[in-house]
Amino acid sequence: VCPEGWHLPSDAEWTQLETYLANNGYNYDGSTGGDFIRDKIAISLASANGWNSSTNTGAIGNSKTAYDAFRNKSGFSALPGGYRHPSGAFYTIGIYGSWWGSTQVNANNAWHRYLDYSSGSVDRGSYGKVIGFSVRCLRD
């Protein structure tokens, strides 16, 4: 899926990124660390454009100016591309952004990370590999 010299991040590489962000001032409230490292870093990964609007605390879609210093602070520029169903239809554009990882759960499923316009969290889940999520390639 990635060009030569690049690879999909493993589940461990995703966790490494999340831990770094949470421990180095990328939480939406300026705090560091926390019991659940993924809970406050979503806005630091997300593009300022394309996301549905939300009034939830720390949510990607919350346009409150207090969050501006943290919006896309990581430079990841995540966009809410939704997903492609096996039928070819696209769903949840503007709502979710999902990125595949290389770590398989079993022959049919793999781990992915996703962002939700109404949340401040980066979420981790496993899903069937027949679904079309976005990819983020890392240099080897």
mmCIF file with all atom_site columns, C-alpha atoms in Angstrom:
data_model
loop_
_atom_site.group_PDB
_atom_site.id
_atom_site.type_symbol
_atom_site.label_atom_id
_atom_site.label_alt_id
_atom_site.label_comp_id
_atom_site.label_asym_id
_atom_site.label_entity_id
_atom_site.label_seq_id
_atom_site.pdbx_PDB_ins_code
_atom_site.Cartn_x
_atom_site.Cartn_y
_atom_site.Cartn_z
_atom_site.occupancy
_atom_site.B_iso_or_equiv
_atom_site.pdbx_formal_charge
_atom_site.auth_seq_id
_atom_site.auth_comp_id
_atom_site.auth_asym_id
_atom_site.auth_atom_id
_atom_site.pdbx_PDB_model_num
ATOM 1   C CA . VAL A 1 1   ? 0.000   0.000   0.000  1.00 0.00 ? 1   VAL A CA 1
ATOM 2   C CA . CYS A 1 2   ? 2.968   2.329   0.657  1.00 0.00 ? 2   CYS A CA 1
ATOM 3   C CA . PRO A 1 3   ? 5.711   3.119   -1.860 1.00 0.00 ? 3   PRO A CA 1
ATOM 4   C CA . GLU A 1 4   ? 9.128   1.529   -1.601 1.00 0.00 ? 4   GLU A CA 1
ATOM 5   C CA . GLY A 1 5   ? 11.055  2.855   1.389  1.00 0.00 ? 5   GLY A CA 1
ATOM 6   C CA . TRP A 1 6   ? 7.867   3.519   3.358  1.00 0.00 ? 6   TRP A CA 1
ATOM 7   C CA . HIS A 1 7   ? 5.548   1.378   5.508  1.00 0.00 ? 7   HIS A CA 1
ATOM 8   C CA . LEU A 1 8   ? 2.219   1.422   7.320  1.00 0.00 ? 8   LEU A CA 1
ATOM 9   C CA . PRO A 1 9   ? 2.752   2.114   11.024 1.00 0.00 ? 9   PRO A CA 1
ATOM 10  C CA . SER A 1 10  ? 2.324   -0.823  13.357 1.00 0.00 ? 10  SER A CA 1
ATOM 11  C CA . ASP A 1 11  ? 0.008   -0.664  16.341 1.00 0.00 ? 11  ASP A CA 1
ATOM 12  C CA . ALA A 1 12  ? 3.108   -0.087  18.501 1.00 0.00 ? 12  ALA A CA 1
ATOM 13  C CA . GLU A 1 13  ? 4.221   2.845   16.291 1.00 0.00 ? 13  GLU A CA 1
ATOM 14  C CA . TRP A 1 14  ? 0.773   4.443   16.595 1.00 0.00 ? 14  TRP A CA 1
ATOM 15  C CA . THR A 1 15  ? 0.980   4.044   20.381 1.00 0.00 ? 15  THR A CA 1
ATOM 16  C CA . GLN A 1 16  ? 4.465   5.581   20.379 1.00 0.00 ? 16  GLN A CA 1
ATOM 17  C CA . LEU A 1 17  ? 3.119   8.661   18.553 1.00 0.00 ? 17  LEU A CA 1
ATOM 18  C CA . GLU A 1 18  ? 0.157   8.967   20.921 1.00 0.00 ? 18  GLU A CA 1
ATOM 19  C CA . THR A 1 19  ? 2.371   8.658   24.001 1.00 0.00 ? 19  THR A CA 1
ATOM 20  C CA . TYR A 1 20  ? 4.787   11.262  22.698 1.00 0.00 ? 20  TYR A CA 1
ATOM 21  C CA . LEU A 1 21  ? 1.998   13.751  21.974 1.00 0.00 ? 21  LEU A CA 1
ATOM 22  C CA . ALA A 1 22  ? 0.280   13.253  25.333 1.00 0.00 ? 22  ALA A CA 1
ATOM 23  C CA . ASN A 1 23  ? 3.532   13.586  27.271 1.00 0.00 ? 23  ASN A CA 1
ATOM 24  C CA . ASN A 1 24  ? 4.850   16.621  25.392 1.00 0.00 ? 24  ASN A CA 1
ATOM 25  C CA . GLY A 1 25  ? 2.126   19.266  25.572 1.00 0.00 ? 25  GLY A CA 1
ATOM 26  C CA . TYR A 1 26  ? -0.219  18.277  22.738 1.00 0.00 ? 26  TYR A CA 1
ATOM 27  C CA . ASN A 1 27  ? -3.306  17.723  24.926 1.00 0.00 ? 27  ASN A CA 1
ATOM 28  C CA . TYR A 1 28  ? -6.115  20.172  24.059 1.00 0.00 ? 28  TYR A CA 1
ATOM 29  C CA . ASP A 1 29  ? -5.988  21.675  27.543 1.00 0.00 ? 29  ASP A CA 1
ATOM 30  C CA . GLY A 1 30  ? -2.216  22.082  27.686 1.00 0.00 ? 30  GLY A CA 1
ATOM 31  C CA . SER A 1 31  ? -1.791  19.309  30.244 1.00 0.00 ? 31  SER A CA 1
ATOM 32  C CA . THR A 1 32  ? 0.682   16.470  29.849 1.00 0.00 ? 32  THR A CA 1
ATOM 33  C CA . GLY A 1 33  ? 0.329   12.739  30.361 1.00 0.00 ? 33  GLY A CA 1
ATOM 34  C CA . GLY A 1 34  ? -2.800  11.293  31.860 1.00 0.00 ? 34  GLY A CA 1
ATOM 35  C CA . ASP A 1 35  ? -4.207  7.857   32.577 1.00 0.00 ? 35  ASP A CA 1
ATOM 36  C CA . PHE A 1 36  ? -5.598  7.515   29.083 1.00 0.00 ? 36  PHE A CA 1
ATOM 37  C CA . ILE A 1 37  ? -2.991  8.941   26.714 1.00 0.00 ? 37  ILE A CA 1
ATOM 38  C CA . ARG A 1 38  ? -5.321  9.122   23.716 1.00 0.00 ? 38  ARG A CA 1
ATOM 39  C CA . ASP A 1 39  ? -8.043  11.160  25.458 1.00 0.00 ? 39  ASP A CA 1
ATOM 40  C CA . LYS A 1 40  ? -6.938  14.707  24.681 1.00 0.00 ? 40  LYS A CA 1
ATOM 41  C CA . ILE A 1 41  ? -4.645  14.651  21.618 1.00 0.00 ? 41  ILE A CA 1
ATOM 42  C CA . ALA A 1 42  ? -7.056  14.393  18.672 1.00 0.00 ? 42  ALA A CA 1
ATOM 43  C CA . ILE A 1 43  ? -7.198  18.130  17.976 1.00 0.00 ? 43  ILE A CA 1
ATOM 44  C CA . SER A 1 44  ? -3.392  18.254  17.728 1.00 0.00 ? 44  SER A CA 1
ATOM 45  C CA . LEU A 1 45  ? -3.568  15.736  14.853 1.00 0.00 ? 45  LEU A CA 1
ATOM 46  C CA . ALA A 1 46  ? -6.534  17.227  12.988 1.00 0.00 ? 46  ALA A CA 1
ATOM 47  C CA . SER A 1 47  ? -6.673  19.720  10.158 1.00 0.00 ? 47  SER A CA 1
ATOM 48  C CA . ALA A 1 48  ? -8.650  22.853  10.988 1.00 0.00 ? 48  ALA A CA 1
ATOM 49  C CA . ASN A 1 49  ? -10.864 22.276  7.935  1.00 0.00 ? 49  ASN A CA 1
ATOM 50  C CA . GLY A 1 50  ? -13.478 19.757  6.857  1.00 0.00 ? 50  GLY A CA 1
ATOM 51  C CA . TRP A 1 51  ? -14.714 18.538  10.223 1.00 0.00 ? 51  TRP A CA 1
ATOM 52  C CA . ASN A 1 52  ? -18.359 18.836  11.273 1.00 0.00 ? 52  ASN A CA 1
ATOM 53  C CA . SER A 1 53  ? -19.063 21.303  14.071 1.00 0.00 ? 53  SER A CA 1
ATOM 54  C CA . SER A 1 54  ? -19.279 20.271  17.734 1.00 0.00 ? 54  SER A CA 1
ATOM 55  C CA . THR A 1 55  ? -19.551 22.069  21.069 1.00 0.00 ? 55  THR A CA 1
ATOM 56  C CA . ASN A 1 56  ? -18.036 19.169  23.051 1.00 0.00 ? 56  ASN A CA 1
ATOM 57  C CA . THR A 1 57  ? -15.037 19.996  25.226 1.00 0.00 ? 57  THR A CA 1
ATOM 58  C CA . GLY A 1 58  ? -11.762 19.482  23.346 1.00 0.00 ? 58  GLY A CA 1
ATOM 59  C CA . ALA A 1 59  ? -13.516 18.073  20.285 1.00 0.00 ? 59  ALA A CA 1
ATOM 60  C CA . ILE A 1 60  ? -11.921 18.391  16.862 1.00 0.00 ? 60  ILE A CA 1
ATOM 61  C CA . GLY A 1 61  ? -15.050 20.140  15.589 1.00 0.00 ? 61  GLY A CA 1
ATOM 62  C CA . ASN A 1 62  ? -15.135 22.660  18.428 1.00 0.00 ? 62  ASN A CA 1
ATOM 63  C CA . SER A 1 63  ? -14.172 26.043  16.954 1.00 0.00 ? 63  SER A CA 1
ATOM 64  C CA . LYS A 1 64  ? -13.571 27.666  20.352 1.00 0.00 ? 64  LYS A CA 1
ATOM 65  C CA . THR A 1 65  ? -10.493 29.882  19.975 1.00 0.00 ? 65  THR A CA 1
ATOM 66  C CA . ALA A 1 66  ? -9.016  28.490  23.200 1.00 0.00 ? 66  ALA A CA 1
ATOM 67  C CA . TYR A 1 67  ? -8.140  25.373  21.183 1.00 0.00 ? 67  TYR A CA 1
ATOM 68  C CA . ASP A 1 68  ? -6.421  27.213  18.329 1.00 0.00 ? 68  ASP A CA 1
ATOM 69  C CA . ALA A 1 69  ? -2.938  26.796  19.830 1.00 0.00 ? 69  ALA A CA 1
ATOM 70  C CA . PHE A 1 70  ? -3.413  23.011  19.782 1.00 0.00 ? 70  PHE A CA 1
ATOM 71  C CA . ARG A 1 71  ? -5.242  22.608  16.466 1.00 0.00 ? 71  ARG A CA 1
ATOM 72  C CA . ASN A 1 72  ? -2.996  20.528  14.148 1.00 0.00 ? 72  ASN A CA 1
ATOM 73  C CA . LYS A 1 73  ? -0.053  21.303  16.455 1.00 0.00 ? 73  LYS A CA 1
ATOM 74  C CA . SER A 1 74  ? 1.558   17.987  15.434 1.00 0.00 ? 74  SER A CA 1
ATOM 75  C CA . GLY A 1 75  ? 1.420   18.838  11.720 1.00 0.00 ? 75  GLY A CA 1
ATOM 76  C CA . PHE A 1 76  ? -0.370  15.556  10.937 1.00 0.00 ? 76  PHE A CA 1
ATOM 77  C CA . SER A 1 77  ? -3.244  17.456  9.214  1.00 0.00 ? 77  SER A CA 1
ATOM 78  C CA . ALA A 1 78  ? -5.796  14.650  9.590  1.00 0.00 ? 78  ALA A CA 1
ATOM 79  C CA . LEU A 1 79  ? -8.856  15.083  7.386  1.00 0.00 ? 79  LEU A CA 1
ATOM 80  C CA . PRO A 1 80  ? -12.291 13.515  7.958  1.00 0.00 ? 80  PRO A CA 1
ATOM 81  C CA . GLY A 1 81  ? -12.306 11.257  4.903  1.00 0.00 ? 81  GLY A CA 1
ATOM 82  C CA . GLY A 1 82  ? -14.789 8.772   6.332  1.00 0.00 ? 82  GLY A CA 1
ATOM 83  C CA . TYR A 1 83  ? -14.499 5.307   4.837  1.00 0.00 ? 83  TYR A CA 1
ATOM 84  C CA . ARG A 1 84  ? -15.222 3.398   1.656  1.00 0.00 ? 84  ARG A CA 1
ATOM 85  C CA . HIS A 1 85  ? -17.687 0.533   1.963  1.00 0.00 ? 85  HIS A CA 1
ATOM 86  C CA . PRO A 1 86  ? -17.023 -2.630  -0.086 1.00 0.00 ? 86  PRO A CA 1
ATOM 87  C CA . SER A 1 87  ? -19.983 -1.610  -2.285 1.00 0.00 ? 87  SER A CA 1
ATOM 88  C CA . GLY A 1 88  ? -17.959 1.446   -3.372 1.00 0.00 ? 88  GLY A CA 1
ATOM 89  C CA . ALA A 1 89  ? -20.038 3.989   -1.445 1.00 0.00 ? 89  ALA A CA 1
ATOM 90  C CA . PHE A 1 90  ? -18.359 6.499   0.885  1.00 0.00 ? 90  PHE A CA 1
ATOM 91  C CA . TYR A 1 91  ? -19.728 7.195   4.365  1.00 0.00 ? 91  TYR A CA 1
ATOM 92  C CA . THR A 1 92  ? -19.094 9.515   7.346  1.00 0.00 ? 92  THR A CA 1
ATOM 93  C CA . ILE A 1 93  ? -17.111 12.145  5.424  1.00 0.00 ? 93  ILE A CA 1
ATOM 94  C CA . GLY A 1 94  ? -16.811 15.162  7.723  1.00 0.00 ? 94  GLY A CA 1
ATOM 95  C CA . ILE A 1 95  ? -17.462 12.990  10.765 1.00 0.00 ? 95  ILE A CA 1
ATOM 96  C CA . TYR A 1 96  ? -14.627 10.450  10.992 1.00 0.00 ? 96  TYR A CA 1
ATOM 97  C CA . GLY A 1 97  ? -11.092 10.003  9.787  1.00 0.00 ? 97  GLY A CA 1
ATOM 98  C CA . SER A 1 98  ? -9.669  6.471   10.013 1.00 0.00 ? 98  SER A CA 1
ATOM 99  C CA . TRP A 1 99  ? -6.141  5.232   9.281  1.00 0.00 ? 99  TRP A CA 1
ATOM 100 C CA . TRP A 1 100 ? -5.002  1.657   8.863  1.00 0.00 ? 100 TRP A CA 1
ATOM 101 C CA . GLY A 1 101 ? -2.110  0.180   10.784 1.00 0.00 ? 101 GLY A CA 1
ATOM 102 C CA . SER A 1 102 ? -0.076  -2.842  9.724  1.00 0.00 ? 102 SER A CA 1
ATOM 103 C CA . THR A 1 103 ? -0.809  -4.976  12.798 1.00 0.00 ? 103 THR A CA 1
ATOM 104 C CA . GLN A 1 104 ? -3.348  -7.681  12.117 1.00 0.00 ? 104 GLN A CA 1
ATOM 105 C CA . VAL A 1 105 ? -5.820  -8.914  14.713 1.00 0.00 ? 105 VAL A CA 1
ATOM 106 C CA . ASN A 1 106 ? -6.494  -12.024 12.617 1.00 0.00 ? 106 ASN A CA 1
ATOM 107 C CA . ALA A 1 107 ? -6.649  -12.942 8.920  1.00 0.00 ? 107 ALA A CA 1
ATOM 108 C CA . ASN A 1 108 ? -9.664  -10.683 8.322  1.00 0.00 ? 108 ASN A CA 1
ATOM 109 C CA . ASN A 1 109 ? -9.130  -7.752  10.689 1.00 0.00 ? 109 ASN A CA 1
ATOM 110 C CA . ALA A 1 110 ? -6.420  -5.203  11.467 1.00 0.00 ? 110 ALA A CA 1
ATOM 111 C CA . TRP A 1 111 ? -5.948  -2.377  13.976 1.00 0.00 ? 111 TRP A CA 1
ATOM 112 C CA . HIS A 1 112 ? -6.695  1.188   12.963 1.00 0.00 ? 112 HIS A CA 1
ATOM 113 C CA . ARG A 1 113 ? -6.866  4.607   14.575 1.00 0.00 ? 113 ARG A CA 1
ATOM 114 C CA . TYR A 1 114 ? -9.746  7.013   14.092 1.00 0.00 ? 114 TYR A CA 1
ATOM 115 C CA . LEU A 1 115 ? -10.766 10.537  14.935 1.00 0.00 ? 115 LEU A CA 1
ATOM 116 C CA . ASP A 1 116 ? -14.320 11.757  15.473 1.00 0.00 ? 116 ASP A CA 1
ATOM 117 C CA . TYR A 1 117 ? -15.398 15.393  14.980 1.00 0.00 ? 117 TYR A CA 1
ATOM 118 C CA . SER A 1 118 ? -17.246 15.345  18.334 1.00 0.00 ? 118 SER A CA 1
ATOM 119 C CA . SER A 1 119 ? -14.392 13.930  20.416 1.00 0.00 ? 119 SER A CA 1
ATOM 120 C CA . GLY A 1 120 ? -10.993 14.947  21.758 1.00 0.00 ? 120 GLY A CA 1
ATOM 121 C CA . SER A 1 121 ? -9.733  11.366  21.691 1.00 0.00 ? 121 SER A CA 1
ATOM 122 C CA . VAL A 1 122 ? -7.809  9.251   19.254 1.00 0.00 ? 122 VAL A CA 1
ATOM 123 C CA . ASP A 1 123 ? -9.595  5.929   19.232 1.00 0.00 ? 123 ASP A CA 1
ATOM 124 C CA . ARG A 1 124 ? -8.195  2.482   18.452 1.00 0.00 ? 124 ARG A CA 1
ATOM 125 C CA . GLY A 1 125 ? -10.217 -0.320  16.972 1.00 0.00 ? 125 GLY A CA 1
ATOM 126 C CA . SER A 1 126 ? -10.061 -3.381  14.796 1.00 0.00 ? 126 SER A CA 1
ATOM 127 C CA . TYR A 1 127 ? -12.041 -3.660  11.623 1.00 0.00 ? 127 TYR A CA 1
ATOM 128 C CA . GLY A 1 128 ? -12.445 -5.884  8.605  1.00 0.00 ? 128 GLY A CA 1
ATOM 129 C CA . LYS A 1 129 ? -9.780  -5.301  5.962  1.00 0.00 ? 129 LYS A CA 1
ATOM 130 C CA . VAL A 1 130 ? -12.486 -5.063  3.282  1.00 0.00 ? 130 VAL A CA 1
ATOM 131 C CA . ILE A 1 131 ? -13.225 -1.487  4.427  1.00 0.00 ? 131 ILE A CA 1
ATOM 132 C CA . GLY A 1 132 ? -11.392 1.403   2.776  1.00 0.00 ? 132 GLY A CA 1
ATOM 133 C CA . PHE A 1 133 ? -9.721  3.568   5.411  1.00 0.00 ? 133 PHE A CA 1
ATOM 134 C CA . SER A 1 134 ? -7.037  6.165   4.796  1.00 0.00 ? 134 SER A CA 1
ATOM 135 C CA . VAL A 1 135 ? -3.361  5.308   5.164  1.00 0.00 ? 135 VAL A CA 1
ATOM 136 C CA . ARG A 1 136 ? -0.419  7.148   6.675  1.00 0.00 ? 136 ARG A CA 1
ATOM 137 C CA . CYS A 1 137 ? 2.928   5.942   5.439  1.00 0.00 ? 137 CYS A CA 1
ATOM 138 C CA . LEU A 1 138 ? 6.108   6.246   7.508  1.00 0.00 ? 138 LEU A CA 1
ATOM 139 C CA . ARG A 1 139 ? 9.584   6.427   6.050  1.00 0.00 ? 139 ARG A CA 1
ATOM 140 C CA . ASP A 1 140 ? 11.605  3.258   6.761  1.00 0.00 ? 140 ASP A CA 1
#
